[in-house]
């Protein structure tokens, strides 16, 4: 018997108070209030941020770090398990092809919307930003860098970067490339299948490890309301809205494009496939909210995968493949809408005319180039890739840095929503979507394994629809 059923009836909290989604909303509201208080407080005597800003910064960054650390074991074990579970499914290759196709279709729609909005709003012609702020980025995207980046440098796809301060102190930070990790996991999963019976102990161990990782992730996700409050408070206290004075039209253009994709394109695609728009957004909303405040598709990946599986009814073996792939290559906000509008902004700012060929190049880069952002700061790298392809000044990237955090929140929310949308559409088209689970009432806890049954295995649902 669960704790909730054994507790006296008079002491039970109302359902809204225990709902994960409600707790996230409370965290958002509390974060805004805390951020306003922190912003009104004076800085410390030494010029550093005040103690409240320091506190919320530490809490927010620590929460994102916890999520990010969990990504490595989650992606590896989930991909290996998904390949093992899909070994008896005849349409596994078609699922992968359909996923990539719909990544491209939605990216195409998004980049066209970005171009149209950019041409209508004319953000570069309505700005007072100082050209002296322009500076070429330290790193830029390139097709060759993407291809070479696919080759793993070590077993865990980890990289180390050491920086030396003026005082001579050296600090080393670790990072990982999720796309390389996907390559490693796919290779090991396929190899395990080729080995056959001898690999069964490894696959059993991997399945057990996946279950353990998911349980730990559930504990981390339960801290999301606290992390949400700290992250949004940090955004309000640090960024404010001061920068919008010079780049207001650019920011408006980006958010108009994001809103059109989020509130028009996605609902149309959902309805065309015979699914409820309301149920989709209620299912994906926990991940969308966390993406907005964390500004990290990778950090949100564990929650995105779980809501796709638990709330939207996508089979686990397919979701554990499609969602991590989408987190690295499916970026309608960062890789389609934003670079399209930003490229138009840069061209207008420098008085350069774009031809029809240039606009077609923007479309091509957005549709097939988003994978070049994998494991990096997606929007900036994607923008430099677009500008270099068009021959526009890379120094234009520096013009937009003032509002980068503000637009990044919306971009990431759209990215993550699209990363859940495509697997849902593909599962529906392939008759493997658990529509009963998709249409079920949400219990507010996407990680509550004991309360919600996962989507039925692909092979079982194929037999039903045969």
XYZ file of C-alpha atoms in Angstrom:
466
model
C 0.000 0.000 0.000
C 1.388 3.420 -0.933
C 1.981 6.179 1.561
C -0.751 8.302 0.026
C -3.414 5.667 0.555
C -2.355 4.806 4.083
C -2.325 8.395 5.337
C -5.416 9.669 7.157
C -7.894 11.250 4.793
C -7.963 14.515 6.707
C -4.233 15.036 6.290
C -3.963 14.453 2.566
C -2.959 17.390 0.372
C -5.248 18.390 -2.507
C -4.360 16.978 -5.925
C -3.233 20.337 -7.301
C -0.695 20.716 -4.489
C 1.001 17.395 -5.300
C 0.945 17.829 -9.102
C 4.396 18.089 -10.638
C 3.172 20.628 -13.210
C 1.617 22.817 -10.519
C 4.819 22.717 -8.504
C 6.763 23.866 -11.569
C 4.364 26.798 -12.064
C 4.754 27.735 -8.397
C 8.517 27.594 -8.896
C 8.237 29.921 -11.898
C 6.184 32.485 -9.984
C 8.434 32.273 -6.943
C 11.480 32.628 -9.177
C 10.184 35.836 -10.758
C 9.496 37.336 -7.319
C 12.896 36.298 -5.960
C 14.583 37.620 -9.097
C 12.904 41.011 -8.737
C 14.001 41.196 -5.093
C 17.572 40.207 -5.996
C 17.657 42.756 -8.821
C 16.582 45.539 -6.448
C 19.320 44.734 -3.938
C 22.679 46.540 -4.204
C 25.784 44.676 -5.296
C 28.350 43.569 -2.747
C 31.019 45.994 -1.574
C 33.662 44.339 -3.777
C 31.521 44.818 -6.896
C 30.408 41.193 -7.125
C 26.704 40.277 -7.269
C 24.841 40.409 -3.965
C 24.427 37.317 -1.799
C 20.943 36.518 -3.136
C 22.084 36.540 -6.767
C 25.034 34.347 -5.781
C 22.767 31.907 -3.983
C 20.225 31.473 -6.800
C 23.052 31.233 -9.343
C 24.665 28.386 -7.393
C 21.371 26.519 -6.904
C 20.330 26.882 -10.552
C 23.698 25.882 -12.023
C 23.955 22.939 -9.604
C 20.554 21.627 -10.688
C 21.414 21.837 -14.394
C 24.746 20.130 -13.609
C 22.905 17.253 -11.917
C 20.697 16.782 -14.962
C 23.611 17.016 -17.371
C 25.723 14.486 -15.468
C 22.846 12.009 -15.665
C 22.667 12.367 -19.447
C 25.753 10.222 -20.158
C 24.546 6.995 -18.466
C 20.967 7.635 -19.618
C 21.808 8.067 -23.307
C 24.230 5.130 -23.397
C 22.036 2.606 -21.588
C 18.828 3.781 -23.284
C 20.276 3.564 -26.802
C 21.752 0.093 -26.226
C 18.439 -1.102 -24.743
C 16.425 0.428 -27.585
C 18.541 -1.366 -30.200
C 18.184 -4.643 -28.285
C 14.406 -4.180 -28.012
C 14.031 -3.266 -31.671
C 15.904 -6.313 -32.967
C 12.681 -8.192 -33.692
C 10.835 -5.232 -35.208
C 10.697 -5.356 -38.977
C 10.199 -1.594 -39.388
C 13.086 -0.416 -37.177
C 14.948 1.057 -40.152
C 11.769 2.754 -41.333
C 11.296 4.303 -37.875
C 14.768 5.840 -38.070
C 14.188 7.081 -41.623
C 10.795 8.548 -40.717
C 12.338 10.301 -37.707
C 15.021 11.984 -39.799
C 12.478 12.873 -42.483
C 10.194 14.622 -40.001
C 13.150 16.389 -38.429
C 13.814 17.826 -41.887
C 10.154 18.638 -42.634
C 9.600 20.581 -39.426
C 12.974 22.343 -39.801
C 11.987 23.383 -43.330
C 8.698 24.854 -42.139
C 10.415 26.644 -39.255
C 13.164 28.229 -41.358
C 10.669 29.461 -43.968
C 8.655 31.088 -41.158
C 11.872 32.640 -39.829
C 12.710 34.135 -43.236
C 9.206 35.523 -43.733
C 9.120 37.070 -40.249
C 12.586 38.553 -40.751
C 11.581 40.163 -44.044
C 8.359 41.581 -42.590
C 9.783 42.919 -39.316
C 13.090 44.176 -40.783
C 14.966 43.820 -37.464
C 18.294 45.102 -38.810
C 16.745 48.298 -40.102
C 15.074 49.066 -36.763
C 17.967 48.874 -34.322
C 20.135 51.333 -32.442
C 22.797 48.826 -31.429
C 26.344 50.132 -31.584
C 28.457 48.572 -34.325
C 31.458 48.788 -31.994
C 29.970 45.905 -29.991
C 30.393 43.563 -32.947
C 33.120 40.990 -32.582
C 33.858 37.745 -34.336
C 33.035 34.704 -32.188
C 35.851 32.627 -30.745
C 34.425 29.475 -32.338
C 32.339 28.982 -35.433
C 30.516 26.179 -37.132
C 31.728 24.359 -40.222
C 30.702 21.305 -42.180
C 34.142 19.760 -41.810
C 34.080 20.285 -38.048
C 30.731 18.478 -37.928
C 32.040 15.472 -39.871
C 35.221 15.189 -37.818
C 33.188 15.718 -34.652
C 31.315 12.474 -35.327
C 34.476 10.491 -34.574
C 34.636 9.754 -30.834
C 37.838 10.853 -29.130
C 37.374 8.445 -26.226
C 34.917 5.846 -24.943
C 32.685 8.340 -23.111
C 32.963 11.122 -25.728
C 34.413 13.366 -23.025
C 36.537 16.430 -23.666
C 38.656 18.513 -21.297
C 39.383 22.229 -21.504
C 41.914 24.007 -19.315
C 41.880 27.769 -18.869
C 44.554 29.845 -17.160
C 43.615 33.110 -15.461
C 45.777 36.240 -15.300
C 46.851 35.240 -11.814
C 48.205 31.950 -13.121
C 45.463 29.724 -11.687
C 44.417 26.895 -13.973
C 40.968 25.330 -14.053
C 39.905 22.318 -16.072
C 36.337 21.631 -17.126
C 34.916 18.469 -18.665
C 32.298 18.355 -21.406
C 30.844 15.651 -23.584
C 29.562 15.410 -27.135
C 26.155 13.738 -27.140
C 26.317 12.979 -30.863
C 29.579 11.088 -30.351
C 27.994 9.264 -27.432
C 25.130 8.252 -29.726
C 27.627 6.854 -32.237
C 29.361 4.846 -29.500
C 26.108 3.490 -28.037
C 24.688 2.548 -31.443
C 27.901 0.728 -32.389
C 27.967 -1.217 -29.103
C 24.256 -2.029 -29.322
C 24.572 -3.398 -32.841
C 27.716 -5.322 -31.903
C 25.926 -6.903 -28.935
C 23.178 -8.100 -31.253
C 25.724 -9.564 -33.675
C 27.472 -11.422 -30.842
C 24.185 -13.079 -29.935
C 23.720 -15.247 -26.855
C 27.143 -14.408 -25.423
C 26.091 -10.772 -25.099
C 22.930 -11.563 -23.118
C 24.597 -10.952 -19.702
C 25.779 -7.544 -20.943
C 22.308 -6.611 -22.228
C 20.735 -7.756 -18.949
C 23.245 -5.676 -16.999
C 22.585 -2.688 -19.276
C 18.821 -3.018 -18.726
C 19.312 -3.143 -14.956
C 21.633 -0.121 -15.078
C 19.059 1.781 -17.142
C 16.403 1.106 -14.498
C 18.748 2.374 -11.777
C 19.636 5.508 -13.769
C 15.959 6.244 -14.347
C 15.253 5.948 -10.626
C 18.083 8.380 -9.798
C 16.774 10.724 -12.488
C 13.361 10.643 -10.863
C 14.920 11.872 -7.627
C 16.655 14.686 -9.533
C 13.505 15.629 -11.425
C 11.611 15.915 -8.148
C 13.913 18.863 -7.390
C 12.776 20.625 -10.578
C 10.502 23.159 -8.813
C 13.471 24.358 -6.740
C 15.763 24.401 -9.768
C 13.110 26.223 -11.803
C 12.714 28.920 -9.149
C 16.474 29.472 -8.966
C 16.988 29.524 -12.758
C 14.185 31.977 -13.519
C 15.239 34.144 -10.562
C 18.778 34.246 -11.968
C 17.423 35.265 -15.388
C 15.286 38.069 -13.972
C 18.003 39.341 -11.627
C 20.878 39.180 -14.123
C 19.425 39.919 -17.541
C 16.384 42.076 -16.857
C 14.969 43.751 -19.944
C 17.473 46.601 -20.342
C 19.011 45.186 -23.511
C 15.681 45.203 -25.340
C 15.966 48.939 -25.942
C 18.473 48.473 -28.770
C 17.448 45.046 -30.037
C 13.740 45.105 -29.289
C 12.596 44.482 -32.857
C 15.016 41.605 -33.283
C 13.758 40.005 -30.066
C 10.150 40.541 -31.129
C 10.851 38.967 -34.527
C 12.436 35.876 -32.962
C 9.580 35.374 -30.501
C 6.960 35.893 -33.217
C 8.624 33.175 -35.267
C 8.858 30.876 -32.256
C 5.208 31.503 -31.384
C 4.060 30.708 -34.925
C 5.867 27.364 -34.845
C 4.788 26.534 -31.285
C 1.149 27.653 -31.414
C 0.319 27.170 -35.119
C 2.612 24.687 -36.892
C 2.869 22.103 -34.119
C -0.903 22.055 -33.396
C -1.657 21.700 -37.124
C 0.718 18.726 -37.423
C -0.844 17.136 -34.347
C -4.404 17.590 -35.635
C -3.488 16.345 -39.134
C -2.424 13.088 -37.505
C -5.707 12.767 -35.623
C -4.350 13.551 -32.153
C -5.561 15.928 -29.472
C -3.632 19.194 -29.322
C -4.594 19.737 -25.684
C -3.372 16.303 -24.632
C -0.072 16.801 -26.438
C 0.724 20.096 -24.771
C -0.414 18.898 -21.359
C 1.893 15.900 -21.774
C 4.972 17.761 -22.984
C 4.507 20.831 -20.780
C 6.805 19.765 -17.885
C 9.727 19.438 -20.314
C 8.838 22.667 -22.148
C 8.806 24.618 -18.887
C 12.133 23.206 -17.708
C 13.674 23.905 -21.118
C 12.540 27.531 -20.960
C 14.195 28.239 -17.624
C 17.270 25.992 -17.992
C 18.082 27.007 -21.601
C 19.500 23.515 -22.158
C 18.091 20.810 -24.423
C 20.690 18.387 -23.076
C 19.888 19.246 -19.462
C 16.187 18.736 -20.182
C 16.781 15.487 -22.092
C 15.925 13.094 -19.221
C 12.570 14.777 -18.648
C 11.868 15.119 -22.392
C 12.409 11.407 -22.908
C 10.199 10.475 -19.985
C 7.227 12.683 -20.904
C 7.483 11.435 -24.489
C 7.246 7.879 -23.222
C 4.957 8.212 -20.187
C 2.658 11.049 -21.186
C 2.577 10.852 -24.987
C 2.559 7.060 -25.336
C 5.646 6.644 -27.521
C 7.189 3.173 -27.020
C 10.225 3.191 -24.745
C 12.491 1.413 -27.216
C 11.750 4.051 -29.883
C 11.657 7.098 -27.579
C 15.045 6.240 -26.077
C 16.499 6.436 -29.595
C 14.581 9.331 -31.139
C 14.634 11.820 -28.250
C 18.424 11.791 -27.613
C 18.940 12.058 -31.383
C 16.532 15.001 -31.433
C 18.322 16.692 -28.538
C 21.419 16.980 -30.736
C 19.962 17.469 -34.231
C 16.359 18.682 -33.836
C 16.459 22.413 -33.069
C 13.649 24.350 -34.729
C 14.389 27.335 -32.511
C 18.205 27.428 -32.503
C 18.910 25.962 -35.934
C 16.034 27.257 -38.077
C 14.098 30.297 -36.823
C 16.928 32.087 -35.023
C 19.717 31.837 -37.664
C 17.266 32.821 -40.423
C 16.150 36.003 -38.640
C 19.674 36.721 -37.363
C 21.199 36.380 -40.848
C 18.638 38.834 -42.216
C 19.410 41.158 -39.287
C 23.163 41.064 -39.976
C 22.660 41.652 -43.711
C 20.368 44.621 -43.074
C 22.671 46.063 -40.401
C 25.670 46.071 -42.749
C 23.593 47.218 -45.723
C 24.031 44.024 -47.695
C 21.345 42.675 -50.017
C 20.423 38.990 -49.894
C 19.466 37.269 -53.132
C 17.060 34.399 -53.699
C 20.065 32.069 -53.723
C 21.067 33.345 -50.283
C 17.619 32.590 -48.878
C 17.752 29.100 -50.386
C 21.140 28.597 -48.722
C 19.623 29.603 -45.372
C 16.972 26.915 -45.898
C 19.549 24.275 -46.845
C 21.767 25.026 -43.866
C 18.795 24.918 -41.474
C 17.441 21.624 -42.809
C 20.667 19.615 -43.010
C 23.095 21.621 -40.893
C 21.580 21.557 -37.415
C 23.571 18.426 -36.566
C 26.678 20.607 -36.792
C 25.598 22.200 -33.518
C 25.599 18.918 -31.622
C 27.380 19.059 -28.287
C 28.059 22.797 -28.643
C 26.389 26.108 -27.955
C 23.885 25.402 -30.687
C 22.496 28.789 -31.709
C 25.829 30.610 -31.890
C 27.542 27.840 -33.849
C 24.543 27.485 -36.153
C 24.508 31.239 -36.766
C 28.218 31.322 -37.623
C 27.706 28.362 -39.949
C 24.873 30.245 -41.687
C 26.783 33.532 -41.912
C 29.929 31.862 -43.258
C 27.884 29.966 -45.861
C 26.312 33.251 -47.015
C 29.579 35.175 -46.851
C 28.236 37.622 -44.235
C 30.493 39.219 -41.568
C 30.972 36.867 -38.613
C 31.462 39.955 -36.458
C 27.688 40.377 -36.677
C 27.323 37.628 -34.084
C 28.562 40.048 -31.442
C 25.715 42.450 -32.200
C 23.157 40.021 -30.793
C 24.906 38.911 -27.612
C 23.043 41.439 -25.447
C 19.718 39.629 -25.867
C 21.137 36.114 -26.239
C 19.879 34.876 -22.833
C 16.415 36.354 -23.398
C 15.818 34.781 -26.816
C 17.553 31.545 -25.807
C 14.785 30.727 -23.314
C 12.143 30.720 -26.048
C 14.390 28.942 -28.545
C 15.109 26.072 -26.171
C 11.444 25.645 -25.239
C 10.543 25.255 -28.930
C 13.503 22.919 -29.509
C 12.435 20.546 -26.743
C 8.763 20.596 -27.723
C 9.733 19.652 -31.273
C 11.975 16.878 -29.951
C 8.894 15.297 -28.352
C 6.581 16.098 -31.269
C 8.428 14.191 -33.996
C 8.582 10.816 -32.169
C 4.887 11.203 -31.359
C 4.000 11.836 -35.013
C 6.197 8.989 -36.276
C 4.785 6.565 -33.687
C 1.255 7.519 -34.740
C 2.053 7.078 -38.451
C 3.622 3.672 -37.770
C 0.663 2.519 -35.611
C 2.799 2.025 -32.510
C 1.545 4.977 -30.454
C -0.273 4.041 -27.257
C -3.260 6.358 -27.741
C -4.891 5.263 -24.497
C -1.837 6.518 -22.636
C -1.684 9.616 -24.844
C -5.277 10.530 -23.982
C -5.100 9.466 -20.325
C -5.383 11.956 -17.496
C -1.969 13.136 -16.328
C -1.021 12.185 -12.779
C 1.441 15.080 -12.549
C 4.461 12.824 -12.030
C 6.116 11.846 -15.346
C 8.747 9.807 -13.501
C 6.372 7.926 -11.192
C 7.153 4.391 -12.367
C 4.902 2.810 -9.793
C 1.812 4.707 -10.882
C 1.963 4.788 -14.677
C 2.536 1.840 -16.952
C 4.916 2.478 -19.873
C 3.762 2.290 -23.460
C 3.354 -1.267 -24.693
C 6.283 -2.793 -26.589
C 6.418 -2.055 -30.300
C 6.008 -5.668 -31.338
C 2.911 -6.074 -29.143
C 1.261 -2.998 -30.586
C 2.162 -4.026 -34.131
C 0.310 -7.295 -33.576
C -2.782 -5.356 -32.485
C -2.740 -3.185 -35.613
C -1.824 -5.980 -37.998
